[in-house]
């Protein structure tokens, strides 16, 4: 179906996810990774059940960071033993929830985190396997969002682990069986990405020297993709060979699974699977500027706006006068001047009723937005397979009662 047909059938705003694009992205990324290795899908990018289910069918494990994501992964068909719960602030409630659901694999960020997992596992009568997240001594060069090498809530500093390894080996019910590393995020350049992953391999080898042999090393990700504007998902044709050489040198048992090598990705796997369809509600001039008012805004495409990471949207237009291009500010329907999706955007002259299509929003779209602000009905989420509608759902926000005597 075309975007116009989907908008006519399901209305706007609407998100559209193409599972064929998810499958293609997975195949491309797998071909860029050393073999053997495993791949985690980071649910934070897009927790839609159909997307999770497709990647589980393709063999991905699930990296989750909340009780809600635990439930989403399991409901979509991920096996409990293929789920890893991560995050620097795992509460006892979240750990208990995961253990009750059969999830016994965790990434831990400190001795306190490790003890908490072990204490709760003991109460449940189970043993857990933990990957120790390590924060490198120095940041890796390259673009993207730096995730290590600086003061951080993520992981234990490498120097701390090296100086006091006995604090990180684990307990009877929470054994450290691996490492979790993440050097940077959203890297579009293969050389920068390879350099960061090579640094991660070297760090893993040094940590194993302090902690002893480990079963798994999760090298993280950083595989980039464009966001909310046209552009192709990057390919990394030389990455597998580069990493294979470094793995052979620094972790020579890896080909036999000692340790198992893992990677993780969210954005790269799903970004180009998603479109956002937005309707033009009004076009007006104010003090010499043109404003195009849409039926969705940062409540539906926030790009983690609460973290001041607002997207710069560059949509395609269905309708409008392609020969008459104007500079406009794209705004949403919210009662705040902060509801701005793009300033000085070049678009064909549009009129109310025209359709704008925002590409590359399959990651960090609806669930990374200010969905509850002002209470607008969430967009329909339309899933395609083979060009045809496969699934249509709509998120809802429901307030439930809690006993005044609870807690």
mmCIF file of C-alpha atoms in Angstrom:
data_model
loop_
_atom_site.group_PDB
_atom_site.id
_atom_site.type_symbol
_atom_site.label_atom_id
_atom_site.label_comp_id
_atom_site.label_asym_id
_atom_site.label_seq_id
_atom_site.Cartn_x
_atom_site.Cartn_y
_atom_site.Cartn_z
ATOM 1 C CA UNK A 1 0.000 0.000 0.000
ATOM 2 C CA UNK A 2 1.113 3.546 -0.653
ATOM 3 C CA UNK A 3 1.337 6.139 2.122
ATOM 4 C CA UNK A 4 -1.681 7.928 0.648
ATOM 5 C CA UNK A 5 -3.718 4.707 0.693
ATOM 6 C CA UNK A 6 -2.715 3.988 4.283
ATOM 7 C CA UNK A 7 -3.615 7.536 5.350
ATOM 8 C CA UNK A 8 -6.981 7.280 3.613
ATOM 9 C CA UNK A 9 -7.748 3.962 5.296
ATOM 10 C CA UNK A 10 -6.399 4.505 8.806
ATOM 11 C CA UNK A 11 -6.188 8.284 9.105
ATOM 12 C CA UNK A 12 -3.341 10.489 10.248
ATOM 13 C CA UNK A 13 -1.134 10.617 12.126
ATOM 14 C CA UNK A 14 0.000 7.056 11.550
ATOM 15 C CA UNK A 15 3.237 5.130 11.837
ATOM 16 C CA UNK A 16 4.025 2.521 9.195
ATOM 17 C CA UNK A 17 6.554 -0.281 9.800
ATOM 18 C CA UNK A 18 7.685 -2.526 6.947
ATOM 19 C CA UNK A 19 8.837 -5.937 8.172
ATOM 20 C CA UNK A 20 10.564 -6.608 4.851
ATOM 21 C CA UNK A 21 12.858 -3.656 5.615
ATOM 22 C CA UNK A 22 13.564 -5.098 9.073
ATOM 23 C CA UNK A 23 14.506 -8.432 7.506
ATOM 24 C CA UNK A 24 16.802 -6.722 4.987
ATOM 25 C CA UNK A 25 18.530 -4.656 7.680
ATOM 26 C CA UNK A 26 19.089 -7.764 9.774
ATOM 27 C CA UNK A 27 20.616 -9.639 6.833
ATOM 28 C CA UNK A 28 22.924 -6.723 6.025
ATOM 29 C CA UNK A 29 24.097 -6.343 9.605
ATOM 30 C CA UNK A 30 24.646 -10.080 10.104
ATOM 31 C CA UNK A 31 26.832 -10.114 6.982
ATOM 32 C CA UNK A 32 28.923 -7.293 8.497
ATOM 33 C CA UNK A 33 29.622 -9.148 11.756
ATOM 34 C CA UNK A 34 32.207 -11.826 12.512
ATOM 35 C CA UNK A 35 31.002 -15.413 12.413
ATOM 36 C CA UNK A 36 30.244 -16.964 14.861
ATOM 37 C CA UNK A 37 28.533 -14.267 16.908
ATOM 38 C CA UNK A 38 25.102 -13.485 18.284
ATOM 39 C CA UNK A 39 23.033 -10.328 17.957
ATOM 40 C CA UNK A 40 20.806 -8.679 20.544
ATOM 41 C CA UNK A 41 17.937 -6.414 19.526
ATOM 42 C CA UNK A 42 17.677 -3.391 21.837
ATOM 43 C CA UNK A 43 13.961 -2.992 22.454
ATOM 44 C CA UNK A 44 14.300 0.665 23.401
ATOM 45 C CA UNK A 45 14.528 1.490 19.688
ATOM 46 C CA UNK A 46 11.062 0.132 18.910
ATOM 47 C CA UNK A 47 9.146 -2.247 21.199
ATOM 48 C CA UNK A 48 6.327 -2.931 18.724
ATOM 49 C CA UNK A 49 5.347 -6.615 19.081
ATOM 50 C CA UNK A 50 5.528 -7.324 15.345
ATOM 51 C CA UNK A 51 9.017 -5.821 15.096
ATOM 52 C CA UNK A 52 10.297 -7.757 18.116
ATOM 53 C CA UNK A 53 8.692 -10.938 16.813
ATOM 54 C CA UNK A 54 10.252 -10.577 13.384
ATOM 55 C CA UNK A 55 13.731 -10.123 14.818
ATOM 56 C CA UNK A 56 13.224 -13.017 17.241
ATOM 57 C CA UNK A 57 12.224 -15.186 14.278
ATOM 58 C CA UNK A 58 15.472 -14.156 12.591
ATOM 59 C CA UNK A 59 17.466 -15.305 15.619
ATOM 60 C CA UNK A 60 18.001 -12.116 17.614
ATOM 61 C CA UNK A 61 18.182 -12.158 21.368
ATOM 62 C CA UNK A 62 16.568 -9.304 23.311
ATOM 63 C CA UNK A 63 18.292 -6.584 25.326
ATOM 64 C CA UNK A 64 15.729 -5.022 27.665
ATOM 65 C CA UNK A 65 15.874 -2.343 30.339
ATOM 66 C CA UNK A 66 12.570 -2.491 32.219
ATOM 67 C CA UNK A 67 9.811 -4.770 33.417
ATOM 68 C CA UNK A 68 7.672 -3.554 30.525
ATOM 69 C CA UNK A 69 10.331 -4.517 28.004
ATOM 70 C CA UNK A 70 10.713 -7.926 29.665
ATOM 71 C CA UNK A 71 6.999 -8.508 29.104
ATOM 72 C CA UNK A 72 7.126 -7.147 25.548
ATOM 73 C CA UNK A 73 9.998 -9.438 24.573
ATOM 74 C CA UNK A 74 8.405 -12.556 26.024
ATOM 75 C CA UNK A 75 4.978 -11.768 24.573
ATOM 76 C CA UNK A 76 6.551 -11.396 21.129
ATOM 77 C CA UNK A 77 8.097 -14.850 21.294
ATOM 78 C CA UNK A 78 11.600 -14.313 22.667
ATOM 79 C CA UNK A 79 12.640 -17.180 24.939
ATOM 80 C CA UNK A 80 13.391 -16.179 28.551
ATOM 81 C CA UNK A 81 16.950 -17.509 28.236
ATOM 82 C CA UNK A 82 17.489 -15.174 25.260
ATOM 83 C CA UNK A 83 16.560 -12.044 27.239
ATOM 84 C CA UNK A 84 19.167 -9.903 29.015
ATOM 85 C CA UNK A 85 18.042 -7.217 31.475
ATOM 86 C CA UNK A 86 20.343 -4.188 31.494
ATOM 87 C CA UNK A 87 20.468 -0.699 32.962
ATOM 88 C CA UNK A 88 22.287 1.135 35.762
ATOM 89 C CA UNK A 89 19.291 1.394 38.096
ATOM 90 C CA UNK A 90 17.613 -2.004 38.232
ATOM 91 C CA UNK A 91 15.308 -1.936 41.244
ATOM 92 C CA UNK A 92 14.458 -4.976 43.299
ATOM 93 C CA UNK A 93 10.922 -4.833 41.904
ATOM 94 C CA UNK A 94 12.163 -5.002 38.307
ATOM 95 C CA UNK A 95 14.636 -7.795 39.121
ATOM 96 C CA UNK A 96 11.886 -9.775 40.865
ATOM 97 C CA UNK A 97 9.589 -9.316 37.881
ATOM 98 C CA UNK A 98 12.245 -10.597 35.494
ATOM 99 C CA UNK A 99 13.024 -13.608 37.676
ATOM 100 C CA UNK A 100 9.335 -14.494 37.983
ATOM 101 C CA UNK A 101 9.112 -14.453 34.186
ATOM 102 C CA UNK A 102 12.084 -16.821 33.875
ATOM 103 C CA UNK A 103 14.702 -14.223 32.891
ATOM 104 C CA UNK A 104 17.991 -15.029 34.634
ATOM 105 C CA UNK A 105 20.507 -13.105 32.516
ATOM 106 C CA UNK A 106 21.528 -9.613 33.606
ATOM 107 C CA UNK A 107 24.032 -6.900 32.810
ATOM 108 C CA UNK A 108 25.340 -5.414 36.060
ATOM 109 C CA UNK A 109 27.019 -2.047 36.554
ATOM 110 C CA UNK A 110 28.579 -2.217 40.016
ATOM 111 C CA UNK A 111 29.199 -4.511 42.997
ATOM 112 C CA UNK A 112 25.992 -3.153 44.541
ATOM 113 C CA UNK A 113 24.028 -4.024 41.409
ATOM 114 C CA UNK A 114 25.599 -7.487 41.368
ATOM 115 C CA UNK A 115 24.739 -8.107 45.029
ATOM 116 C CA UNK A 116 21.168 -6.945 44.503
ATOM 117 C CA UNK A 117 20.671 -9.384 41.630
ATOM 118 C CA UNK A 118 22.208 -12.165 43.732
ATOM 119 C CA UNK A 119 20.073 -11.401 46.792
ATOM 120 C CA UNK A 120 16.842 -11.480 44.801
ATOM 121 C CA UNK A 121 17.901 -14.577 42.897
ATOM 122 C CA UNK A 122 18.531 -16.359 46.206
ATOM 123 C CA UNK A 123 15.007 -15.522 47.373
ATOM 124 C CA UNK A 124 13.649 -17.009 44.153
ATOM 125 C CA UNK A 125 15.853 -20.085 44.473
ATOM 126 C CA UNK A 126 17.562 -19.568 41.118
ATOM 127 C CA UNK A 127 21.035 -18.828 39.790
ATOM 128 C CA UNK A 128 21.708 -15.912 37.481
ATOM 129 C CA UNK A 129 24.373 -15.223 34.871
ATOM 130 C CA UNK A 130 25.639 -11.653 34.799
ATOM 131 C CA UNK A 131 27.642 -9.678 32.276
ATOM 132 C CA UNK A 132 29.725 -6.997 33.964
ATOM 133 C CA UNK A 133 29.424 -3.688 32.170
ATOM 134 C CA UNK A 134 32.801 -1.966 32.041
ATOM 135 C CA UNK A 135 33.456 1.711 31.401
ATOM 136 C CA UNK A 136 36.683 2.152 29.417
ATOM 137 C CA UNK A 137 39.487 4.329 30.723
ATOM 138 C CA UNK A 138 39.282 6.660 27.740
ATOM 139 C CA UNK A 139 36.697 7.575 25.131
ATOM 140 C CA UNK A 140 36.978 6.231 21.617
ATOM 141 C CA UNK A 141 37.436 8.737 18.821
ATOM 142 C CA UNK A 142 34.644 9.147 16.306
ATOM 143 C CA UNK A 143 31.273 10.769 15.848
ATOM 144 C CA UNK A 144 28.047 9.696 17.496
ATOM 145 C CA UNK A 145 27.008 9.601 21.133
ATOM 146 C CA UNK A 146 29.879 8.639 23.433
ATOM 147 C CA UNK A 147 28.848 5.896 25.858
ATOM 148 C CA UNK A 148 32.129 5.154 27.642
ATOM 149 C CA UNK A 149 35.517 6.578 28.592
ATOM 150 C CA UNK A 150 34.015 9.479 30.543
ATOM 151 C CA UNK A 151 32.442 9.773 33.983
ATOM 152 C CA UNK A 152 29.251 7.775 33.626
ATOM 153 C CA UNK A 153 26.420 5.992 35.405
ATOM 154 C CA UNK A 154 27.031 3.083 33.029
ATOM 155 C CA UNK A 155 29.313 0.288 34.154
ATOM 156 C CA UNK A 156 32.291 0.003 36.463
ATOM 157 C CA UNK A 157 35.453 1.883 35.509
ATOM 158 C CA UNK A 158 38.053 -0.417 33.973
ATOM 159 C CA UNK A 159 40.654 0.790 36.461
ATOM 160 C CA UNK A 160 38.403 -0.154 39.365
ATOM 161 C CA UNK A 161 37.885 -3.665 37.987
ATOM 162 C CA UNK A 162 41.626 -4.087 37.386
ATOM 163 C CA UNK A 163 42.539 -2.931 40.885
ATOM 164 C CA UNK A 164 39.879 -4.897 42.797
ATOM 165 C CA UNK A 165 38.712 -7.811 40.632
ATOM 166 C CA UNK A 166 37.500 -9.787 43.647
ATOM 167 C CA UNK A 167 34.590 -7.335 43.962
ATOM 168 C CA UNK A 168 33.322 -8.264 40.512
ATOM 169 C CA UNK A 169 33.485 -12.047 40.300
ATOM 170 C CA UNK A 170 30.013 -12.553 41.672
ATOM 171 C CA UNK A 171 28.264 -14.643 44.271
ATOM 172 C CA UNK A 172 26.627 -18.042 44.605
ATOM 173 C CA UNK A 173 23.414 -16.910 42.886
ATOM 174 C CA UNK A 174 24.839 -14.139 40.671
ATOM 175 C CA UNK A 175 27.944 -15.234 38.806
ATOM 176 C CA UNK A 176 29.810 -12.887 36.477
ATOM 177 C CA UNK A 177 30.022 -14.943 33.301
ATOM 178 C CA UNK A 178 30.833 -12.224 30.805
ATOM 179 C CA UNK A 179 31.458 -8.612 29.896
ATOM 180 C CA UNK A 180 29.152 -5.939 28.516
ATOM 181 C CA UNK A 181 30.835 -3.089 26.643
ATOM 182 C CA UNK A 182 29.419 -0.172 24.684
ATOM 183 C CA UNK A 183 31.806 2.389 23.275
ATOM 184 C CA UNK A 184 29.545 4.710 21.258
ATOM 185 C CA UNK A 185 26.251 5.107 19.443
ATOM 186 C CA UNK A 186 24.918 6.005 15.989
ATOM 187 C CA UNK A 187 28.158 5.755 14.027
ATOM 188 C CA UNK A 188 27.742 6.109 10.272
ATOM 189 C CA UNK A 189 31.398 5.693 9.290
ATOM 190 C CA UNK A 190 32.876 2.189 9.092
ATOM 191 C CA UNK A 191 36.364 3.232 10.176
ATOM 192 C CA UNK A 192 35.065 4.979 13.298
ATOM 193 C CA UNK A 193 32.816 2.033 14.114
ATOM 194 C CA UNK A 194 35.587 -0.517 13.577
ATOM 195 C CA UNK A 195 37.982 1.500 15.735
ATOM 196 C CA UNK A 196 35.511 1.587 18.618
ATOM 197 C CA UNK A 197 34.780 -2.139 18.407
ATOM 198 C CA UNK A 198 38.507 -2.927 18.172
ATOM 199 C CA UNK A 199 39.006 -0.902 21.357
ATOM 200 C CA UNK A 200 36.217 -2.929 22.970
ATOM 201 C CA UNK A 201 37.916 -6.205 22.011
ATOM 202 C CA UNK A 202 41.205 -5.021 23.483
ATOM 203 C CA UNK A 203 39.455 -3.915 26.672
ATOM 204 C CA UNK A 204 37.710 -7.295 26.928
ATOM 205 C CA UNK A 205 41.018 -9.136 26.643
ATOM 206 C CA UNK A 206 42.516 -7.021 29.419
ATOM 207 C CA UNK A 207 39.495 -7.513 31.683
ATOM 208 C CA UNK A 208 39.631 -11.287 31.178
ATOM 209 C CA UNK A 209 43.225 -11.083 32.343
ATOM 210 C CA UNK A 210 41.947 -9.717 35.657
ATOM 211 C CA UNK A 211 38.700 -11.670 36.047
ATOM 212 C CA UNK A 212 39.623 -15.010 34.500
ATOM 213 C CA UNK A 213 37.995 -16.841 31.606
ATOM 214 C CA UNK A 214 34.467 -15.705 30.727
ATOM 215 C CA UNK A 215 31.670 -17.229 28.678
ATOM 216 C CA UNK A 216 30.422 -14.182 26.753
ATOM 217 C CA UNK A 217 31.678 -10.799 25.602
ATOM 218 C CA UNK A 218 29.024 -8.360 24.396
ATOM 219 C CA UNK A 219 30.937 -5.756 22.397
ATOM 220 C CA UNK A 220 27.917 -3.459 22.109
ATOM 221 C CA UNK A 221 26.932 -1.735 18.914
ATOM 222 C CA UNK A 222 26.963 1.795 17.603
ATOM 223 C CA UNK A 223 25.610 0.898 14.151
ATOM 224 C CA UNK A 224 24.108 4.129 12.845
ATOM 225 C CA UNK A 225 21.145 5.088 10.688
ATOM 226 C CA UNK A 226 19.591 8.355 9.464
ATOM 227 C CA UNK A 227 16.718 9.797 11.475
ATOM 228 C CA UNK A 228 13.623 11.642 10.242
ATOM 229 C CA UNK A 229 15.140 12.618 6.900
ATOM 230 C CA UNK A 230 15.986 10.865 3.673
ATOM 231 C CA UNK A 231 19.104 8.761 3.582
ATOM 232 C CA UNK A 232 20.267 5.201 3.198
ATOM 233 C CA UNK A 233 21.196 2.962 6.076
ATOM 234 C CA UNK A 234 25.023 2.679 6.035
ATOM 235 C CA UNK A 235 26.712 -0.563 5.051
ATOM 236 C CA UNK A 236 29.887 -1.875 6.668
ATOM 237 C CA UNK A 237 31.404 -4.242 4.071
ATOM 238 C CA UNK A 238 34.881 -4.431 5.602
ATOM 239 C CA UNK A 239 33.885 -4.633 9.253
ATOM 240 C CA UNK A 240 33.717 -8.418 9.668
ATOM 241 C CA UNK A 241 37.226 -8.988 8.317
ATOM 242 C CA UNK A 242 38.710 -6.233 10.475
ATOM 243 C CA UNK A 243 37.100 -7.494 13.659
ATOM 244 C CA UNK A 244 37.906 -11.123 12.877
ATOM 245 C CA UNK A 245 41.613 -10.315 12.701
ATOM 246 C CA UNK A 246 41.543 -8.496 16.039
ATOM 247 C CA UNK A 247 39.485 -11.241 17.694
ATOM 248 C CA UNK A 248 41.920 -13.894 16.475
ATOM 249 C CA UNK A 249 44.761 -11.919 18.021
ATOM 250 C CA UNK A 250 43.216 -10.812 21.324
ATOM 251 C CA UNK A 251 40.585 -13.496 22.075
ATOM 252 C CA UNK A 252 41.918 -16.545 20.211
ATOM 253 C CA UNK A 253 39.296 -18.969 21.542
ATOM 254 C CA UNK A 254 36.358 -17.005 20.156
ATOM 255 C CA UNK A 255 35.835 -19.157 17.047
ATOM 256 C CA UNK A 256 35.021 -22.045 19.372
ATOM 257 C CA UNK A 257 32.776 -19.920 21.564
ATOM 258 C CA UNK A 258 35.316 -19.239 24.301
ATOM 259 C CA UNK A 259 34.123 -16.585 24.721
ATOM 260 C CA UNK A 260 30.889 -16.231 22.767
ATOM 261 C CA UNK A 261 30.996 -12.889 20.933
ATOM 262 C CA UNK A 262 27.854 -10.758 20.935
ATOM 263 C CA UNK A 263 26.760 -7.462 19.420
ATOM 264 C CA UNK A 264 23.654 -5.360 19.923
ATOM 265 C CA UNK A 265 21.651 -3.012 17.751
ATOM 266 C CA UNK A 266 18.377 -1.166 17.871
ATOM 267 C CA UNK A 267 18.426 1.834 15.568
ATOM 268 C CA UNK A 268 20.261 0.196 12.663
ATOM 269 C CA UNK A 269 17.893 -2.777 12.548
ATOM 270 C CA UNK A 270 14.633 -0.843 12.438
ATOM 271 C CA UNK A 271 15.165 2.826 11.527
ATOM 272 C CA UNK A 272 14.512 2.570 7.807
ATOM 273 C CA UNK A 273 11.487 0.326 8.331
ATOM 274 C CA UNK A 274 9.396 3.211 9.639
ATOM 275 C CA UNK A 275 7.457 6.127 8.179
ATOM 276 C CA UNK A 276 5.322 8.705 9.954
ATOM 277 C CA UNK A 277 2.307 10.006 8.048
ATOM 278 C CA UNK A 278 1.196 13.472 9.137
ATOM 279 C CA UNK A 279 -1.691 15.536 7.831
ATOM 280 C CA UNK A 280 -1.531 19.269 7.165
ATOM 281 C CA UNK A 281 -4.135 21.017 9.338
ATOM 282 C CA UNK A 282 -3.330 24.652 8.580
ATOM 283 C CA UNK A 283 -0.842 26.881 6.768
ATOM 284 C CA UNK A 284 -0.427 30.447 7.950
ATOM 285 C CA UNK A 285 1.900 33.409 7.949
ATOM 286 C CA UNK A 286 3.122 35.157 11.084
ATOM 287 C CA UNK A 287 5.478 38.129 11.022
ATOM 288 C CA UNK A 288 6.929 37.126 7.697
ATOM 289 C CA UNK A 289 7.286 33.407 8.458
ATOM 290 C CA UNK A 290 5.294 30.465 7.103
ATOM 291 C CA UNK A 291 4.008 27.895 9.601
ATOM 292 C CA UNK A 292 2.730 24.499 8.505
ATOM 293 C CA UNK A 293 0.568 23.085 11.300
ATOM 294 C CA UNK A 294 0.419 19.281 11.386
ATOM 295 C CA UNK A 295 -1.800 16.832 13.247
ATOM 296 C CA UNK A 296 1.204 15.405 15.102
ATOM 297 C CA UNK A 297 4.159 16.925 16.870
ATOM 298 C CA UNK A 298 6.735 16.108 19.512
ATOM 299 C CA UNK A 299 4.089 14.034 21.278
ATOM 300 C CA UNK A 300 4.357 11.543 18.408
ATOM 301 C CA UNK A 301 7.851 12.235 17.056
ATOM 302 C CA UNK A 302 9.755 13.524 20.033
ATOM 303 C CA UNK A 303 13.110 11.941 19.298
ATOM 304 C CA UNK A 304 13.626 11.665 23.074
ATOM 305 C CA UNK A 305 12.747 15.363 23.331
ATOM 306 C CA UNK A 306 12.795 15.212 27.107
ATOM 307 C CA UNK A 307 16.544 14.708 26.714
ATOM 308 C CA UNK A 308 16.823 17.787 24.463
ATOM 309 C CA UNK A 309 17.456 15.573 21.428
ATOM 310 C CA UNK A 310 14.775 17.072 19.188
ATOM 311 C CA UNK A 311 14.746 15.768 15.624
ATOM 312 C CA UNK A 312 15.214 17.939 12.572
ATOM 313 C CA UNK A 313 12.522 16.611 10.293
ATOM 314 C CA UNK A 314 12.818 16.649 6.495
ATOM 315 C CA UNK A 315 9.577 15.119 5.173
ATOM 316 C CA UNK A 316 8.393 14.175 1.726
ATOM 317 C CA UNK A 317 5.081 15.670 0.598
ATOM 318 C CA UNK A 318 2.166 13.838 -0.999
ATOM 319 C CA UNK A 319 0.230 16.621 -2.677
ATOM 320 C CA UNK A 320 1.303 20.222 -2.739
ATOM 321 C CA UNK A 321 2.904 22.090 -5.612
ATOM 322 C CA UNK A 322 6.299 20.502 -6.275
ATOM 323 C CA UNK A 323 7.261 23.402 -8.536
ATOM 324 C CA UNK A 324 6.668 25.957 -5.791
ATOM 325 C CA UNK A 325 9.026 25.302 -2.866
ATOM 326 C CA UNK A 326 8.801 27.407 0.280
ATOM 327 C CA UNK A 327 10.729 27.703 3.522
ATOM 328 C CA UNK A 328 8.525 26.900 6.494
ATOM 329 C CA UNK A 329 8.459 25.969 10.146
ATOM 330 C CA UNK A 330 6.755 22.631 10.779
ATOM 331 C CA UNK A 331 4.778 22.597 14.018
ATOM 332 C CA UNK A 332 2.399 20.245 15.760
ATOM 333 C CA UNK A 333 -0.959 20.689 17.501
ATOM 334 C CA UNK A 334 0.302 21.062 21.082
ATOM 335 C CA UNK A 335 -0.262 24.186 23.153
ATOM 336 C CA UNK A 336 3.433 24.976 23.524
ATOM 337 C CA UNK A 337 5.919 26.773 21.273
ATOM 338 C CA UNK A 338 8.277 23.853 21.872
ATOM 339 C CA UNK A 339 6.126 21.689 19.595
ATOM 340 C CA UNK A 340 8.323 22.335 16.584
ATOM 341 C CA UNK A 341 9.451 19.552 14.268
ATOM 342 C CA UNK A 342 11.604 21.653 11.980
ATOM 343 C CA UNK A 343 12.607 25.239 11.272
ATOM 344 C CA UNK A 344 13.622 26.602 7.882
ATOM 345 C CA UNK A 345 12.466 23.400 6.197
ATOM 346 C CA UNK A 346 12.215 23.510 2.406
ATOM 347 C CA UNK A 347 8.920 21.918 1.342
ATOM 348 C CA UNK A 348 6.551 22.219 -1.620
ATOM 349 C CA UNK A 349 3.770 24.729 -0.992
ATOM 350 C CA UNK A 350 1.130 22.743 0.866
ATOM 351 C CA UNK A 351 -2.502 23.207 1.808
ATOM 352 C CA UNK A 352 -4.731 21.750 4.520
ATOM 353 C CA UNK A 353 -5.425 18.122 3.724
ATOM 354 C CA UNK A 354 -2.053 17.420 2.145
ATOM 355 C CA UNK A 355 0.050 14.556 3.487
ATOM 356 C CA UNK A 356 3.623 14.735 4.784
ATOM 357 C CA UNK A 357 5.699 11.562 5.034
ATOM 358 C CA UNK A 358 8.637 11.489 7.456
ATOM 359 C CA UNK A 359 11.116 8.704 6.554
ATOM 360 C CA UNK A 360 13.522 6.713 8.730
ATOM 361 C CA UNK A 361 11.533 6.842 11.961
ATOM 362 C CA UNK A 362 11.277 3.128 12.713
ATOM 363 C CA UNK A 363 13.597 3.720 15.685
ATOM 364 C CA UNK A 364 13.065 6.175 18.547
ATOM 365 C CA UNK A 365 9.704 7.238 17.203
ATOM 366 C CA UNK A 366 6.424 6.939 19.048
ATOM 367 C CA UNK A 367 7.640 5.420 22.323
ATOM 368 C CA UNK A 368 10.512 7.921 22.557
ATOM 369 C CA UNK A 369 8.049 10.819 22.425
ATOM 370 C CA UNK A 370 5.938 12.888 24.826
ATOM 371 C CA UNK A 371 3.011 10.576 24.215
ATOM 372 C CA UNK A 372 0.993 11.467 27.328
ATOM 373 C CA UNK A 373 1.376 15.250 27.053
ATOM 374 C CA UNK A 374 -2.021 16.876 26.368
ATOM 375 C CA UNK A 375 -3.721 13.516 25.850
ATOM 376 C CA UNK A 376 -4.020 13.352 22.059
ATOM 377 C CA UNK A 377 -5.048 9.973 20.662
ATOM 378 C CA UNK A 378 -1.871 8.100 19.688
ATOM 379 C CA UNK A 379 -1.275 7.353 16.012
ATOM 380 C CA UNK A 380 -2.274 4.057 14.487
ATOM 381 C CA UNK A 381 0.717 1.760 13.975
ATOM 382 C CA UNK A 382 0.369 -0.074 10.684
ATOM 383 C CA UNK A 383 2.651 -3.026 9.956
ATOM 384 C CA UNK A 384 3.314 -4.160 6.388
ATOM 385 C CA UNK A 385 4.679 -7.396 5.032
ATOM 386 C CA UNK A 386 5.060 -7.911 1.302
ATOM 387 C CA UNK A 387 3.524 -4.489 0.727
ATOM 388 C CA UNK A 388 0.238 -5.469 2.383
ATOM 389 C CA UNK A 389 -1.183 -4.638 5.799
ATOM 390 C CA UNK A 390 -0.152 -7.313 8.288
ATOM 391 C CA UNK A 391 -1.187 -5.749 11.593
ATOM 392 C CA UNK A 392 -2.773 -2.532 12.905
ATOM 393 C CA UNK A 393 -2.697 -1.460 16.550
ATOM 394 C CA UNK A 394 -2.906 1.708 18.601
ATOM 395 C CA UNK A 395 -1.252 2.347 21.951
ATOM 396 C CA UNK A 396 -3.495 3.488 24.779
ATOM 397 C CA UNK A 397 -2.698 5.128 28.096
ATOM 398 C CA UNK A 398 -4.842 3.816 30.938
ATOM 399 C CA UNK A 399 -4.932 5.044 34.523
ATOM 400 C CA UNK A 400 -5.529 2.228 37.001
ATOM 401 C CA UNK A 401 -6.448 2.379 40.662
ATOM 402 C CA UNK A 402 -3.977 1.378 43.349
ATOM 403 C CA UNK A 403 -5.037 0.597 46.890
ATOM 404 C CA UNK A 404 -4.349 3.415 49.319
ATOM 405 C CA UNK A 405 -3.024 0.717 51.647
ATOM 406 C CA UNK A 406 -0.461 -0.699 49.175
ATOM 407 C CA UNK A 407 3.265 -0.388 49.727
#
